[in-house]
Structure formats: C-alpha cells, structure tokens
Amino acid sequence: MDTNHETQAQPMPRIGDKAPEFKAVTTQGEINFPGDYSGSWVILFSHPADFTPVCTSEFMTFAAQESKFAEANCKLVGLSVDGLYSHIAWLRTIKEKIEYRGMKDIEVKFPLIEDITMSVARKYGMIQPGESSTKAVRAVFFVDPKGTIRAIIYYPLSLGRNFEELYRALIAMQAADAFAIATPADWQPGDDVIVPPAGSCGVAKDRMEGKEEMKCYDWFFCTKKLSAEKVLSTVLKK
Ligand code: BEZ
C-alpha cells in the first residue's frame, strides 16, 4: 500500500478548469501542453504500462482511428509512466509484430509522453493509489480549442476503453457548442437533440412549433430534429 500518497496529493483537474500546463518529452519530440494544441480539440489519455495486452489493443484501435478524430479537429496525446525507450520499443513491436482484429502494420503517429517521474500523471489525477500507486489508470481528458477541460472519463486497469464512445462524446460536445443544444442518452448524429435551457420549452414551443419540428414530452423536456448531415458538416469542416 502506498503510505506516501497523502503527502503527494494534488487537486485533480475538473471539468471547466483550464488544462494544467506542462512540457514533456514524447515519441514525437517535446510538447508544450495545452499550448501546442490551441485551436484544436485534444484528447490526453493515460495507460498503465507499455507491453501490456489491454493497452496494446487500445493503442492499435486509437491509432487506426486517428484520422477520424483528426477530421473532427481532434488530436491525440498518450501518456504512461514508462520511459521513452520503452515507448519506442513497444510501438515498434506493435507495428512490426502485432496483428489484432484485422489491424496490422499499425503505426502510432501521435505523441506518447514519457512520464517516469509521474509529474504529469500526478497533475492530472491519473495516479489513483487505490487502483495502483505505480501505474496510471486509464484516464481520458477532452480539452477544447481554448484549453478548457470539457470531459473526463476514468477507467480501471482491467477495462479497455470504447473508442466509439470517445468519438461520440467528442462530436456531441462539438454539436452542443455549435448549435446550443444538449444531447440525450445514447445520442448519435441524426438523433433528436434537446433544446435548452430546461424551462423555456413552453415559450420556445409556442414560438417555434411547426418551424423546427419541436417535440415536448413535458414542460422541461423538449427536443428538435438536427440532421446528421448538419452536425457532421459543421463539426468535420472545422
Ligand atoms: C493491460 O494493459 O493489459 C494491463 C495493464 C496493467 C494492469 C492490468 C492490465
């Protein structure tokens, strides 16, 4: 058990905070975070360790989908508390040797941060001693183009992430910004969206019924149509 972690505790960044700044060495050279990513969304995510199976499946999946995230103006940055040479050897092994679920010859082109001192991992609350005091949990930070943290998801060591969900969350947040709407449970582009703010539906309904095909389930719960084409053409062109 880690008896030291109380003294090393730092406040964890929260949704709405500016992303804590750091400089780091990565597999793609040095980065300044989040300054280098100004104007883009960026997903900063941690994994427990190089040369482990769940992490390998995740890196292959994320790398295979990197261009899809890039089209949505989102860059990827990985982190573990391993050193640079371990990262390089692991990514080379993935490219040269691993064939998994139809993915092969996968080159991880996004930066992978070396964080042997755990300074970045601690800053972002990625070391959660109840789970492990020597490895980062699977944290995912969505940072918007202004450097603000917009969503945070944590997974335990044993649970590989769902990258479709990360993409869905990214598109949903971008749609919320672009159209001043909210998105309901399990929303996908093309599904009806929620017209905020709650409580204004009566007014909005009177004014807009027939124009925007609003549907109110009660005074606090109204939706309207928003086509997938409109969402994707807005989000993917930025
Ligand atoms: C894995 O990626 O397979 C893994 C890493 C650390 C603990 C458990 C599983």
CSV table of C-alpha atoms and ligand atoms in Angstrom, one decimal:
chain,number,residue,atom,x,y,z
A,1,MET,CA,0.0,0.0,0.0
A,2,ASP,CA,1.2,3.5,-0.8
A,3,THR,CA,1.6,5.3,2.5
A,4,ASN,CA,3.1,8.4,0.8
A,5,HIS,CA,0.3,9.4,-1.5
A,6,GLU,CA,-1.5,11.6,1.0
A,7,THR,CA,1.5,14.0,1.1
A,8,GLN,CA,1.8,13.9,-2.7
A,9,ALA,CA,-1.9,14.6,-3.4
A,10,GLN,CA,-2.6,17.4,-5.8
A,11,PRO,CA,-6.1,18.8,-6.6
A,12,MET,CA,-7.5,16.9,-9.6
A,13,PRO,CA,-8.4,18.9,-12.6
A,14,ARG,CA,-12.1,19.2,-13.1
A,15,ILE,CA,-14.5,19.9,-16.0
A,16,GLY,CA,-14.4,23.6,-16.8
A,17,ASP,CA,-10.8,24.1,-15.5
A,18,LYS,CA,-8.1,25.2,-17.7
A,19,ALA,CA,-6.0,22.2,-18.6
A,20,PRO,CA,-2.9,22.2,-16.3
A,21,GLU,CA,0.2,23.2,-18.3
A,22,PHE,CA,3.3,21.0,-18.7
A,23,LYS,CA,6.2,20.4,-21.0
A,24,ALA,CA,7.1,16.8,-21.8
A,25,VAL,CA,9.3,14.6,-23.9
A,26,THR,CA,7.3,12.3,-26.2
A,27,THR,CA,7.9,9.8,-29.0
A,28,GLN,CA,7.3,12.8,-31.4
A,29,GLY,CA,9.6,15.3,-29.7
A,30,GLU,CA,8.9,17.8,-26.9
A,31,ILE,CA,5.5,19.2,-26.5
A,32,ASN,CA,4.0,22.1,-24.6
A,33,PHE,CA,0.6,21.2,-23.3
A,34,PRO,CA,-2.0,22.5,-24.0
A,35,GLY,CA,-0.4,25.5,-25.7
A,36,ASP,CA,0.7,23.5,-28.8
A,37,TYR,CA,-2.9,22.4,-29.3
A,38,SER,CA,-4.5,25.7,-29.2
A,39,GLY,CA,-7.3,25.8,-31.9
A,40,SER,CA,-7.8,22.0,-31.8
A,41,TRP,CA,-9.5,19.7,-29.5
A,42,VAL,CA,-7.1,17.3,-27.9
A,43,ILE,CA,-7.7,14.0,-26.1
A,44,LEU,CA,-5.0,13.4,-23.4
A,45,PHE,CA,-5.2,9.9,-22.3
A,46,SER,CA,-3.1,7.7,-20.0
A,47,HIS,CA,-2.5,4.0,-20.0
A,48,PRO,CA,-1.0,1.8,-17.2
A,49,ALA,CA,2.1,0.3,-18.9
A,50,ASP,CA,3.8,-0.4,-22.2
A,51,PHE,CA,4.0,-4.0,-23.3
A,52,THR,CA,0.7,-5.0,-21.7
A,53,PRO,CA,-2.2,-6.5,-23.6
A,54,VAL,CA,-5.2,-4.2,-22.9
A,55,CYS,CA,-3.0,-1.1,-23.6
A,56,THR,CA,-1.8,-2.7,-26.8
A,57,SER,CA,-5.3,-3.3,-28.0
A,58,GLU,CA,-6.2,0.3,-27.1
A,59,PHE,CA,-3.2,1.9,-28.9
A,60,MET,CA,-3.9,-0.1,-32.0
A,61,THR,CA,-7.5,0.9,-32.0
A,62,PHE,CA,-6.8,4.6,-31.3
A,63,ALA,CA,-4.0,4.7,-34.0
A,64,ALA,CA,-6.3,3.1,-36.5
A,65,GLN,CA,-8.9,5.8,-35.8
A,66,GLU,CA,-6.5,8.7,-35.6
A,67,SER,CA,-7.6,10.2,-39.0
A,68,LYS,CA,-11.2,10.0,-38.0
A,69,PHE,CA,-10.5,12.1,-34.9
A,70,ALA,CA,-8.3,14.4,-36.9
A,71,GLU,CA,-11.2,15.1,-39.3
A,72,ALA,CA,-13.1,16.3,-36.2
A,73,ASN,CA,-10.3,18.7,-35.4
A,74,CYS,CA,-9.1,16.5,-32.5
A,75,LYS,CA,-5.5,15.4,-31.8
A,76,LEU,CA,-4.4,12.6,-29.6
A,77,VAL,CA,-1.7,12.5,-26.9
A,78,GLY,CA,-0.9,9.4,-24.9
A,79,LEU,CA,0.9,9.1,-21.6
A,80,SER,CA,2.3,6.4,-19.3
A,81,VAL,CA,4.9,6.4,-16.6
A,82,ASP,CA,7.3,4.4,-18.7
A,83,GLY,CA,10.4,5.9,-20.3
A,84,LEU,CA,10.9,7.0,-23.9
A,85,TYR,CA,12.9,3.9,-24.9
A,86,SER,CA,10.2,1.6,-23.6
A,87,HIS,CA,7.6,3.6,-25.6
A,88,ILE,CA,9.7,3.4,-28.7
A,89,ALA,CA,10.3,-0.4,-28.4
A,90,TRP,CA,6.7,-1.1,-27.6
A,91,LEU,CA,5.3,1.0,-30.6
A,92,ARG,CA,7.9,-0.7,-32.9
A,93,THR,CA,6.7,-4.1,-31.7
A,94,ILE,CA,3.1,-3.2,-32.3
A,95,LYS,CA,3.9,-2.1,-35.9
A,96,GLU,CA,6.2,-5.0,-36.7
A,97,LYS,CA,4.6,-7.9,-35.0
A,98,ILE,CA,1.0,-7.4,-33.8
A,99,GLU,CA,-1.9,-8.3,-35.9
A,100,TYR,CA,-5.2,-7.9,-34.0
A,101,ARG,CA,-8.8,-7.8,-35.1
A,102,GLY,CA,-7.9,-7.1,-38.7
A,103,MET,CA,-5.4,-4.3,-37.7
A,104,LYS,CA,-1.8,-4.8,-38.7
A,105,ASP,CA,1.2,-2.7,-39.5
A,106,ILE,CA,-0.2,-0.1,-37.2
A,107,GLU,CA,2.0,3.0,-36.8
A,108,VAL,CA,1.3,5.1,-33.7
A,109,LYS,CA,1.9,8.6,-35.1
A,110,PHE,CA,0.5,10.6,-32.2
A,111,PRO,CA,2.8,11.6,-29.3
A,112,LEU,CA,3.3,9.3,-26.4
A,113,ILE,CA,4.6,11.1,-23.3
A,114,GLU,CA,7.3,9.6,-21.1
A,115,ASP,CA,6.5,10.4,-17.5
A,116,ILE,CA,8.9,8.4,-15.4
A,117,THR,CA,8.7,11.0,-12.6
A,118,MET,CA,4.9,10.8,-12.7
A,119,SER,CA,4.8,14.6,-12.6
A,120,VAL,CA,2.2,14.9,-15.4
A,121,ALA,CA,0.2,11.9,-14.2
A,122,ARG,CA,0.0,13.4,-10.7
A,123,LYS,CA,-1.0,16.8,-12.1
A,124,TYR,CA,-3.9,15.2,-13.9
A,125,GLY,CA,-5.0,12.8,-11.1
A,126,MET,CA,-4.0,9.8,-13.2
A,127,ILE,CA,-2.3,8.0,-10.3
A,128,GLN,CA,-5.1,6.6,-8.2
A,129,PRO,CA,-3.4,4.6,-5.4
A,130,GLY,CA,-6.4,2.6,-4.5
A,131,GLU,CA,-6.1,1.1,-8.0
A,132,SER,CA,-2.3,1.4,-8.4
A,133,SER,CA,0.4,3.6,-7.0
A,134,THR,CA,2.9,2.7,-9.7
A,135,LYS,CA,0.8,2.9,-12.8
A,136,ALA,CA,-1.6,5.4,-14.3
A,137,VAL,CA,-5.2,4.5,-14.5
A,138,ARG,CA,-6.9,4.8,-17.9
A,139,ALA,CA,-7.8,8.5,-17.8
A,140,VAL,CA,-9.3,10.4,-20.8
A,141,PHE,CA,-9.3,14.2,-20.8
A,142,PHE,CA,-11.1,16.1,-23.5
A,143,VAL,CA,-9.6,19.6,-23.9
A,144,ASP,CA,-11.3,22.1,-26.2
A,145,PRO,CA,-9.6,24.5,-28.6
A,146,LYS,CA,-9.4,27.2,-25.9
A,147,GLY,CA,-7.5,24.8,-23.5
A,148,THR,CA,-10.5,24.1,-21.2
A,149,ILE,CA,-11.2,20.6,-19.9
A,150,ARG,CA,-14.6,19.6,-21.2
A,151,ALA,CA,-15.0,16.0,-20.2
A,152,ILE,CA,-13.1,13.5,-18.1
A,153,ILE,CA,-13.5,9.7,-18.1
A,154,TYR,CA,-11.6,7.3,-15.9
A,155,TYR,CA,-11.4,3.5,-16.3
A,156,PRO,CA,-9.7,0.9,-14.1
A,157,LEU,CA,-6.7,-1.0,-15.3
A,158,SER,CA,-8.6,-4.1,-16.4
A,159,LEU,CA,-11.1,-2.2,-18.6
A,160,GLY,CA,-10.2,-1.3,-22.2
A,161,ARG,CA,-11.9,1.9,-23.5
A,162,ASN,CA,-14.6,2.1,-26.1
A,163,PHE,CA,-13.3,4.4,-28.8
A,164,GLU,CA,-16.6,4.7,-30.5
A,165,GLU,CA,-17.9,6.3,-27.3
A,166,LEU,CA,-14.9,8.7,-27.1
A,167,TYR,CA,-15.7,9.8,-30.7
A,168,ARG,CA,-19.4,10.1,-29.9
A,169,ALA,CA,-18.7,12.3,-26.9
A,170,LEU,CA,-16.3,14.5,-29.0
A,171,ILE,CA,-18.9,15.0,-31.7
A,172,ALA,CA,-21.7,15.6,-29.1
A,173,MET,CA,-19.7,18.3,-27.3
A,174,GLN,CA,-18.9,20.0,-30.6
A,175,ALA,CA,-22.5,19.8,-31.7
A,176,ALA,CA,-23.6,21.3,-28.3
A,177,ASP,CA,-21.2,24.2,-28.9
A,178,ALA,CA,-22.1,24.8,-32.5
A,179,PHE,CA,-25.9,24.5,-32.2
A,180,ALA,CA,-26.5,25.5,-28.5
A,181,ILE,CA,-28.3,22.2,-27.8
A,182,ALA,CA,-27.7,19.3,-25.4
A,183,THR,CA,-27.7,15.6,-26.4
A,184,PRO,CA,-29.8,12.9,-24.8
A,185,ALA,CA,-28.8,9.4,-23.6
A,186,ASP,CA,-27.1,7.3,-26.3
A,187,TRP,CA,-27.3,10.2,-28.8
A,188,GLN,CA,-25.8,9.7,-32.2
A,189,PRO,CA,-25.6,12.3,-35.0
A,190,GLY,CA,-29.1,12.3,-36.7
A,191,ASP,CA,-31.0,11.7,-33.5
A,192,ASP,CA,-33.2,14.4,-32.0
A,193,VAL,CA,-31.4,16.9,-29.7
A,194,ILE,CA,-32.5,18.6,-26.5
A,195,VAL,CA,-33.5,22.2,-26.7
A,196,PRO,CA,-32.0,24.1,-23.7
A,197,PRO,CA,-32.5,25.7,-21.4
A,198,ALA,CA,-34.9,23.5,-19.5
A,199,GLY,CA,-37.9,25.6,-18.5
A,200,SER,CA,-38.1,27.7,-21.7
A,201,CYS,CA,-39.8,25.0,-23.7
A,202,GLY,CA,-43.2,26.5,-23.3
A,203,VAL,CA,-42.1,29.7,-24.8
A,204,ALA,CA,-40.0,28.0,-27.4
A,205,LYS,CA,-42.8,25.7,-28.2
A,206,ASP,CA,-45.3,28.5,-28.9
A,207,ARG,CA,-42.8,30.4,-31.0
A,208,MET,CA,-41.2,27.6,-32.9
A,209,GLU,CA,-43.7,24.8,-33.3
A,210,GLY,CA,-44.0,23.9,-36.9
A,211,LYS,CA,-40.8,25.7,-37.8
A,212,GLU,CA,-38.3,23.4,-36.1
A,213,GLU,CA,-40.4,20.4,-35.5
A,214,MET,CA,-40.0,20.6,-31.8
A,215,LYS,CA,-41.4,17.9,-29.6
A,216,CYS,CA,-42.1,18.5,-25.9
A,217,TYR,CA,-42.5,15.5,-23.6
A,218,ASP,CA,-43.3,17.8,-20.7
A,219,TRP,CA,-42.5,21.5,-20.0
A,220,PHE,CA,-38.9,20.7,-19.0
A,221,PHE,CA,-38.1,18.2,-21.8
A,222,CYS,CA,-38.2,19.3,-25.4
A,223,THR,CA,-36.4,18.0,-28.4
A,224,LYS,CA,-35.9,19.1,-32.0
A,225,LYS,CA,-34.6,17.5,-35.1
A,226,LEU,CA,-30.9,18.1,-36.1
A,227,SER,CA,-29.8,16.1,-39.1
A,228,ALA,CA,-26.6,14.1,-39.1
A,229,GLU,CA,-25.6,15.9,-42.2
A,230,LYS,CA,-25.9,19.3,-40.5
A,231,VAL,CA,-23.9,18.1,-37.4
A,232,LEU,CA,-21.2,16.4,-39.4
A,233,SER,CA,-20.8,19.1,-42.0
A,234,THR,CA,-20.3,21.6,-39.2
A,235,VAL,CA,-18.1,19.5,-37.0
A,236,LEU,CA,-16.0,17.9,-39.6
A,237,LYS,CA,-15.2,21.1,-41.6
A,238,LYS,CA,-13.7,23.0,-38.6
B,1,BEZ,C1,-3.1,-4.3,-19.6
B,1,BEZ,O1,-3.0,-3.3,-20.4
B,1,BEZ,O2,-3.3,-5.4,-20.1
B,1,BEZ,C2,-3.0,-4.1,-18.2
B,1,BEZ,C3,-2.1,-3.2,-17.7
B,1,BEZ,C4,-2.0,-3.1,-16.3
B,1,BEZ,C5,-2.7,-3.9,-15.5
B,1,BEZ,C6,-3.6,-4.7,-16.0
B,1,BEZ,C7,-3.8,-4.9,-17.4
